[in-house]
Coordinates of N, CA, C and O in Angstrom, one line a residue:
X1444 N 0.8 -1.2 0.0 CA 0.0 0.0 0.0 C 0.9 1.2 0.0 O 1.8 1.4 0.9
X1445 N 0.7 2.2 -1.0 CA 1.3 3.4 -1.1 C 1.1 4.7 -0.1 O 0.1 5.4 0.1
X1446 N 2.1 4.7 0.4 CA 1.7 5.8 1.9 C 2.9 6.9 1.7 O 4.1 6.8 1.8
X1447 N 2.0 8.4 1.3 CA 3.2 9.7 1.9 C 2.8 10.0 2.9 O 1.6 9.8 3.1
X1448 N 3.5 10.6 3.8 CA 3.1 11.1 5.1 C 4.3 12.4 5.2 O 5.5 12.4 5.3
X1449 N 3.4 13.5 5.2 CA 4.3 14.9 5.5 C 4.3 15.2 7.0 O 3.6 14.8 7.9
X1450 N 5.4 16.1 6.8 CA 5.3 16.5 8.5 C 6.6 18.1 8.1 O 7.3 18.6 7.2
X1451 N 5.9 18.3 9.6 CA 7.1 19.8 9.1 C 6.5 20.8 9.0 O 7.3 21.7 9.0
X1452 N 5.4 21.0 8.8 CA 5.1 22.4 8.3 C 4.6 23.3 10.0 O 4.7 22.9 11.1
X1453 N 4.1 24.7 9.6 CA 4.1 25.1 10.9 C 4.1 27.0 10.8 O 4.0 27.3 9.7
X1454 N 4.1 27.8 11.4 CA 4.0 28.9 11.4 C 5.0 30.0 11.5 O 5.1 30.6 12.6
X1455 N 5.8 30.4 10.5 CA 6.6 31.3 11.3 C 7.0 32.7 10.3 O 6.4 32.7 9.2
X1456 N 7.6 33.7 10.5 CA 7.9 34.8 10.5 C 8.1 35.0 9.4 O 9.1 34.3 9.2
X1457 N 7.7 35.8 8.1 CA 9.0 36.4 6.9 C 9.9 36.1 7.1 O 10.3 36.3 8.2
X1458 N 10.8 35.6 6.2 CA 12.6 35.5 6.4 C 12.9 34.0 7.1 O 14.0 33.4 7.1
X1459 N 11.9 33.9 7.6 CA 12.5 32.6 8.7 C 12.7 31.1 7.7 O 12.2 31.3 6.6
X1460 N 13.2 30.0 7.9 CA 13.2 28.9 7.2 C 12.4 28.0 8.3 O 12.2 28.1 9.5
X1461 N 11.8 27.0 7.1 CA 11.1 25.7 7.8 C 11.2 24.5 6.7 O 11.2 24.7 5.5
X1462 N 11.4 23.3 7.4 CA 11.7 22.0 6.7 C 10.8 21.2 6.2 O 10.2 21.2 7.3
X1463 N 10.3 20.8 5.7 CA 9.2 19.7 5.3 C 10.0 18.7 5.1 O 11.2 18.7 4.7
X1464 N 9.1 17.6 5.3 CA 9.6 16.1 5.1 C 8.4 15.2 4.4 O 7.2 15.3 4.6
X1465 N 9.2 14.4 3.7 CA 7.5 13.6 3.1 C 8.2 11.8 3.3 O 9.3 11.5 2.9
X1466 N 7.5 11.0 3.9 CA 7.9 9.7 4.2 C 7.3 8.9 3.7 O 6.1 8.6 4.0
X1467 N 8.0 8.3 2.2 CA 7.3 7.3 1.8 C 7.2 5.9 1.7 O 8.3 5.3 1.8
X1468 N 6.2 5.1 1.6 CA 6.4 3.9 1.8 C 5.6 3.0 0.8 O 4.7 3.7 0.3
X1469 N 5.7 2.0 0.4 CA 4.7 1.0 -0.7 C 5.6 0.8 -1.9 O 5.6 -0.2 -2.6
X1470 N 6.6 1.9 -2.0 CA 7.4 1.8 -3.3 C 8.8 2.4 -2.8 O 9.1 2.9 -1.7
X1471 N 9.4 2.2 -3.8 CA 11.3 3.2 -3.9 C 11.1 4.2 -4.4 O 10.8 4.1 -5.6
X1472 N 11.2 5.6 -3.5 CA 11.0 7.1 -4.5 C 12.4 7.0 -5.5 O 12.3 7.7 -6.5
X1473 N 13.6 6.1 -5.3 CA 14.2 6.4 -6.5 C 13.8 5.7 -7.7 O 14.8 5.5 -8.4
X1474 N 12.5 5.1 -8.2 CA 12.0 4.4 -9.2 C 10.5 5.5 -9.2 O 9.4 5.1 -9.7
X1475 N 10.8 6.4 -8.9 CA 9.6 7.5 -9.4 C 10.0 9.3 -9.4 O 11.1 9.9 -9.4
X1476 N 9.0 9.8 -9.5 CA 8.8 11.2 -9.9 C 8.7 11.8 -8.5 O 7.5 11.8 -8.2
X1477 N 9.3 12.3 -7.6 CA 8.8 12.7 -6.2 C 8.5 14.3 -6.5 O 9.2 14.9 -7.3
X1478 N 7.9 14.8 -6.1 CA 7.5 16.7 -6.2 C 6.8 17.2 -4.8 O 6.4 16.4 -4.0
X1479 N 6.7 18.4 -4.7 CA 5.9 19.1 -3.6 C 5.2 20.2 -4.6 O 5.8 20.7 -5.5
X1480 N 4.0 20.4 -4.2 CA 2.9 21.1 -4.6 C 2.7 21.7 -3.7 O 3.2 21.2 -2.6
X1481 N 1.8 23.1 -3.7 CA 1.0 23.6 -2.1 C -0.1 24.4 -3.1 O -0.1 24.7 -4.3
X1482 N -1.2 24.5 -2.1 CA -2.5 24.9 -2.7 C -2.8 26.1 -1.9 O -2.0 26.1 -0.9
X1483 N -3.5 27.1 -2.0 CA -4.4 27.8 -1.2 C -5.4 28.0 -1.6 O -5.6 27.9 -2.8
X1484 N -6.7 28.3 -0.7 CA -8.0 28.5 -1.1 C -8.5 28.8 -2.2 O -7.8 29.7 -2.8
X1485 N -9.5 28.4 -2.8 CA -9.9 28.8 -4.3 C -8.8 28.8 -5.2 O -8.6 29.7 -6.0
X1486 N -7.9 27.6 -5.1 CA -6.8 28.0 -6.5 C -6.4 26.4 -6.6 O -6.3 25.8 -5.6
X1487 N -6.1 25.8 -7.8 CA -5.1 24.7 -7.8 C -4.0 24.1 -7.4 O -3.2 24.8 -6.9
X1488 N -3.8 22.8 -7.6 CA -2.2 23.3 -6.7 C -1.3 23.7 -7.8 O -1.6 23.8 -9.0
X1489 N -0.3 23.9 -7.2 CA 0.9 24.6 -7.8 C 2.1 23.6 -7.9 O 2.3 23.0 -6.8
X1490 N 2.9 23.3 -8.9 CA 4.2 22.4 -8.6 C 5.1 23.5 -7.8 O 5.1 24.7 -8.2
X1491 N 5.8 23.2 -6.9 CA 7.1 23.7 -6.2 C 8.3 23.6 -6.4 O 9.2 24.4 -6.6
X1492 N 8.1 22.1 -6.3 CA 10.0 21.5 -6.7 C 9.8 20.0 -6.8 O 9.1 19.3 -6.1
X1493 N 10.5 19.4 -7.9 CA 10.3 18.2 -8.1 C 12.2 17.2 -8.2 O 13.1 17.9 -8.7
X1494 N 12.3 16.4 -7.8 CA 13.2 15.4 -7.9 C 13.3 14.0 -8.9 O 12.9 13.0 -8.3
X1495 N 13.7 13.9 -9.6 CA 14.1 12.6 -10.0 C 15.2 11.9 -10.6 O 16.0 12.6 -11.1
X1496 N 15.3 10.9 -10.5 CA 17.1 10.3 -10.9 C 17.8 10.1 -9.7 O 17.4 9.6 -8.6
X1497 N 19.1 10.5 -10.1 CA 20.1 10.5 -9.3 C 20.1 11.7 -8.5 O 20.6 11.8 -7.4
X1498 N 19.4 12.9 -9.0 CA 19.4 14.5 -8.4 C 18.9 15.4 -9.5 O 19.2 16.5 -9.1
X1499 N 18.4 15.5 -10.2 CA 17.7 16.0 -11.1 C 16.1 17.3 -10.9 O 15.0 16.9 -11.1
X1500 N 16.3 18.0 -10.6 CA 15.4 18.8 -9.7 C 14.7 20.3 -10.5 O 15.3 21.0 -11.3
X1501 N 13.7 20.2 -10.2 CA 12.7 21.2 -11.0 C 12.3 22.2 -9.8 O 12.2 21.6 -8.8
X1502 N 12.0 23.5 -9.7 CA 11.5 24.2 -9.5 C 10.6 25.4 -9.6 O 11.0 26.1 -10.5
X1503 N 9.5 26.1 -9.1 CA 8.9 26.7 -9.7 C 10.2 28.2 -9.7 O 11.2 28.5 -9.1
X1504 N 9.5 28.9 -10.5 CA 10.8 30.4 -10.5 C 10.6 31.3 -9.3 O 11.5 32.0 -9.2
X1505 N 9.8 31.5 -8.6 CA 9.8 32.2 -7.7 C 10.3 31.5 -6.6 O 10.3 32.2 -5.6
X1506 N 10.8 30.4 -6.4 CA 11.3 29.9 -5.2 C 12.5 29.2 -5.4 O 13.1 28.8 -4.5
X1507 N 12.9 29.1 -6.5 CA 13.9 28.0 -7.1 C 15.7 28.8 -6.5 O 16.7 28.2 -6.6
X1508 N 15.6 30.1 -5.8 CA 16.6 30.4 -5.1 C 16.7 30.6 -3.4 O 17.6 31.0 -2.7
X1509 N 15.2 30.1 -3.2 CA 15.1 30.0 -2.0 C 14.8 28.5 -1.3 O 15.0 28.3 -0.1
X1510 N 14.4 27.8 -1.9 CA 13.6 26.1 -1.9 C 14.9 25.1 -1.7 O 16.0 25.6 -1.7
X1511 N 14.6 24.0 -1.6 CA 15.7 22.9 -2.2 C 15.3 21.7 -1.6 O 15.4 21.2 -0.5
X1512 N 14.7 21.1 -2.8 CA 14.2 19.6 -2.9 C 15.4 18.8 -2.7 O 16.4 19.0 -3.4
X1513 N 15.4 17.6 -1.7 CA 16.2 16.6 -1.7 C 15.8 15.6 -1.2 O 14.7 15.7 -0.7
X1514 N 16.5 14.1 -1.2 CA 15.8 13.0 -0.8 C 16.6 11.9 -0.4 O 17.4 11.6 -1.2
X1515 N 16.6 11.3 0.6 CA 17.2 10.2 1.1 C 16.6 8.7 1.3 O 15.6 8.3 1.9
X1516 N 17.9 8.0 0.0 CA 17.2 6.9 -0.5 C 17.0 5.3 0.2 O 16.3 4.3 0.0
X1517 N 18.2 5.9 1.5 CA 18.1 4.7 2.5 C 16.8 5.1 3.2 O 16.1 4.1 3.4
X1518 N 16.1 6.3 3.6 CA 15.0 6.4 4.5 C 13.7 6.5 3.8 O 12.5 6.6 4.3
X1519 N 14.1 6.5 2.3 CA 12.8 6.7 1.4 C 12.0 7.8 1.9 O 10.9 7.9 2.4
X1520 N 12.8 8.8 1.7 CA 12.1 10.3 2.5 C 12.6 11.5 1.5 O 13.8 11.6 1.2
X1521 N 11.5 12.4 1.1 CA 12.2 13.6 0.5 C 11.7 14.7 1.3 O 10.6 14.8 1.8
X1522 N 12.5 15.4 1.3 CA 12.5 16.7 1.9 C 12.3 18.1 0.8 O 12.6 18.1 -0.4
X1523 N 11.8 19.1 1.4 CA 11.9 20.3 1.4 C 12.7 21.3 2.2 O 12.3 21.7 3.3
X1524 N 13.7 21.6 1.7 CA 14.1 23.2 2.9 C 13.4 24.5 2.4 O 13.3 24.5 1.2
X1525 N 12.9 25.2 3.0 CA 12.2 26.3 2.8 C 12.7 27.8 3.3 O 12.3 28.2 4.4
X1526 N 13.8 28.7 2.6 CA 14.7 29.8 3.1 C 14.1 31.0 2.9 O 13.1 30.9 2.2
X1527 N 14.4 32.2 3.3 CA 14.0 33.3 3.3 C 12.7 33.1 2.8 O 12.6 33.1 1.6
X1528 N 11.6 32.9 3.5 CA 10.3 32.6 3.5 C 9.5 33.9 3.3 O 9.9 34.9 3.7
X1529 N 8.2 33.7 2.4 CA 7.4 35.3 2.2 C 6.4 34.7 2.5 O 6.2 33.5 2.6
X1530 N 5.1 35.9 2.6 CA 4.0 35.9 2.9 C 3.3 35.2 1.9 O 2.2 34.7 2.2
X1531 N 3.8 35.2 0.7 CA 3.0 34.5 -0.2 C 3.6 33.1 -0.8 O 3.5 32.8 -2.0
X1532 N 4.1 32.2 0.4 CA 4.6 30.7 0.3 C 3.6 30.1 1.4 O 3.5 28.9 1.6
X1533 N 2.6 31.3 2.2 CA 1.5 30.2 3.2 C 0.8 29.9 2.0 O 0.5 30.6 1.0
X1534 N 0.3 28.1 2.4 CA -0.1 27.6 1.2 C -0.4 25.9 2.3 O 0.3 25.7 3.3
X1535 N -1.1 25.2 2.0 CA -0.9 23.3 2.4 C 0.3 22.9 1.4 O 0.2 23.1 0.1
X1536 N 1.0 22.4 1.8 CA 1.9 21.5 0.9 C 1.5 20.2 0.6 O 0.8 19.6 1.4
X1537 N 1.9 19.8 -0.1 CA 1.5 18.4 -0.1 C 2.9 17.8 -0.7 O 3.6 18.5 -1.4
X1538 N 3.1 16.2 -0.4 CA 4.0 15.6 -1.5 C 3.1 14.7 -2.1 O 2.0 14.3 -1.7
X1539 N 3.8 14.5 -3.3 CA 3.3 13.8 -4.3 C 4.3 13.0 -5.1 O 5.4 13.3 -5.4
X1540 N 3.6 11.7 -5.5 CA 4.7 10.3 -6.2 C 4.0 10.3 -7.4 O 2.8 10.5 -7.4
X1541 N 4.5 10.0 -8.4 CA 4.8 10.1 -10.3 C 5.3 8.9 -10.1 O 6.4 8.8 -9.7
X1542 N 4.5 7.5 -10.2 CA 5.4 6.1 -10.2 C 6.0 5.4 -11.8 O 5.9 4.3 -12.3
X1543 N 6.8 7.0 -12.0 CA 7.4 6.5 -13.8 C 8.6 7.8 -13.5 O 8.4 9.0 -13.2
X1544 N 9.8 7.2 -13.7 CA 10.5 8.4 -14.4 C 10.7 9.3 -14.9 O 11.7 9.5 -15.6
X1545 N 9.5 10.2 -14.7 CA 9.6 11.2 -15.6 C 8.7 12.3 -15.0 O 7.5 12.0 -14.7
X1546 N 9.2 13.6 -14.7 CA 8.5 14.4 -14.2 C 7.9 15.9 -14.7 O 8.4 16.8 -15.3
X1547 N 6.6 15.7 -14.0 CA 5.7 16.9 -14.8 C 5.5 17.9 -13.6 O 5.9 17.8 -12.4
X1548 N 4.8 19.1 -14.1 CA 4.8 19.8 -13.6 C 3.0 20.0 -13.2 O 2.8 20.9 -12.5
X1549 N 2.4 19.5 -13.4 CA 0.7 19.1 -13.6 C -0.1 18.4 -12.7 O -0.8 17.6 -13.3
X1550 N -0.2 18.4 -11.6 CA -1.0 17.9 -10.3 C -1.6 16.6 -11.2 O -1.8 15.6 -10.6
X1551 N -1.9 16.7 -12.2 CA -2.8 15.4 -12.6 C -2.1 14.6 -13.1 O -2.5 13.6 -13.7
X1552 N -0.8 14.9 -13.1 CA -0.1 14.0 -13.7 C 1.2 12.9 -12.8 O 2.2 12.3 -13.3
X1553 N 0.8 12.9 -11.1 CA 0.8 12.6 -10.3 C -0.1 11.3 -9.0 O -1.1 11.7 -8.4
X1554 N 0.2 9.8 -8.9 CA -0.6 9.3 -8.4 C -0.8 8.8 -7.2 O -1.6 7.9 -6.9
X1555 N -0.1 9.3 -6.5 CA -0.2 9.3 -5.1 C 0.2 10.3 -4.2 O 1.4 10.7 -4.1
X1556 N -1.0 10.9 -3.4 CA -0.8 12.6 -2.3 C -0.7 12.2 -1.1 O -1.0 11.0 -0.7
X1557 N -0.3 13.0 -0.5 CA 0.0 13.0 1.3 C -1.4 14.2 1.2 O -2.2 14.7 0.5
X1558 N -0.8 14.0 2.6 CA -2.8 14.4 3.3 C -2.5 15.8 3.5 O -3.4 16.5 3.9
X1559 N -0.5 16.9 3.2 CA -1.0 17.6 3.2 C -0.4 18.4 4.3 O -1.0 18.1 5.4
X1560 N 0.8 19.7 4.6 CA 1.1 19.9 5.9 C 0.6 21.6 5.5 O 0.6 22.2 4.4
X1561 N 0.4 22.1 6.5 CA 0.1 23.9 6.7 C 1.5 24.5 6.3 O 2.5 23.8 6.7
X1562 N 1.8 25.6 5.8 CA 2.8 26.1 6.0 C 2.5 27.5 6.3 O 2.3 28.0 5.2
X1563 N 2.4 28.5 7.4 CA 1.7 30.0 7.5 C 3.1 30.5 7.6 O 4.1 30.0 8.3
X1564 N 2.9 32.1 6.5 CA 4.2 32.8 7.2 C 3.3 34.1 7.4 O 2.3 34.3 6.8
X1565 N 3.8 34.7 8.3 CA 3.3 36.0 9.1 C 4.4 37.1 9.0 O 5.6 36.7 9.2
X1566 N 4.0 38.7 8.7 CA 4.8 39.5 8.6 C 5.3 39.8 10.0 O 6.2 40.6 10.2

């Protein structure tokens, strides 16, 4: 059975950093597409940063010098670091598994979600 489970997310200040983690289990994220998405009310989700390969990493452009997707293949876990944080990165995150090598940028093109962590930043 395919299980993400995020954790990490949480409340804090402009500027401040916070970590996400996504734990997966049922498969090997290095035989898939790993990414983080985040949604806010009334909107789609958004791709954030994606991973696949050996290190191979996508980002959206407004975060792609603040973000940094990575993944550890003995714990089957990817992470998010989240740096100089803005008011408009509060959002649910979510991770998400692509079980094919190849990665999109398209929420539907993704088949298995985590339930999903808060991330609030406050001025």
């Amino acid at each position: 059975q395919v299980q993400l489970v995020e954790s990490g997310g949480g409340l804090v200040q402009a500027g401040e950093s916070l970590s996400l983690s996504c734990a997966a289990s049922g498969f090997a994220i290095n035989s898939a597409a790993m990414a983080w998405f985040r949604q806010v009310p009334g909107r789609g989700r958004e791709f954030v940063a994606g991973i696949i390969g050996i290190n191979i990493t996508r980002y959206l452009d407004s975060v792609k010098t603040r973000f940094t997707i990575s993944k550890d293949s003995a714990k089957n876990m990817v992470s998010l670091r989240m740096n100089n944080l803005k008011l408009e990165d509060t959002a649910i995150y979510y991770c998400a598994a692509r079980t094919s090598m190849v990665m999109f940028r398209s929420s539907q093109q993704y088949d298995y979600w985590g339930q999903g962590t808060q991330v609030s930043v406050s001025s």
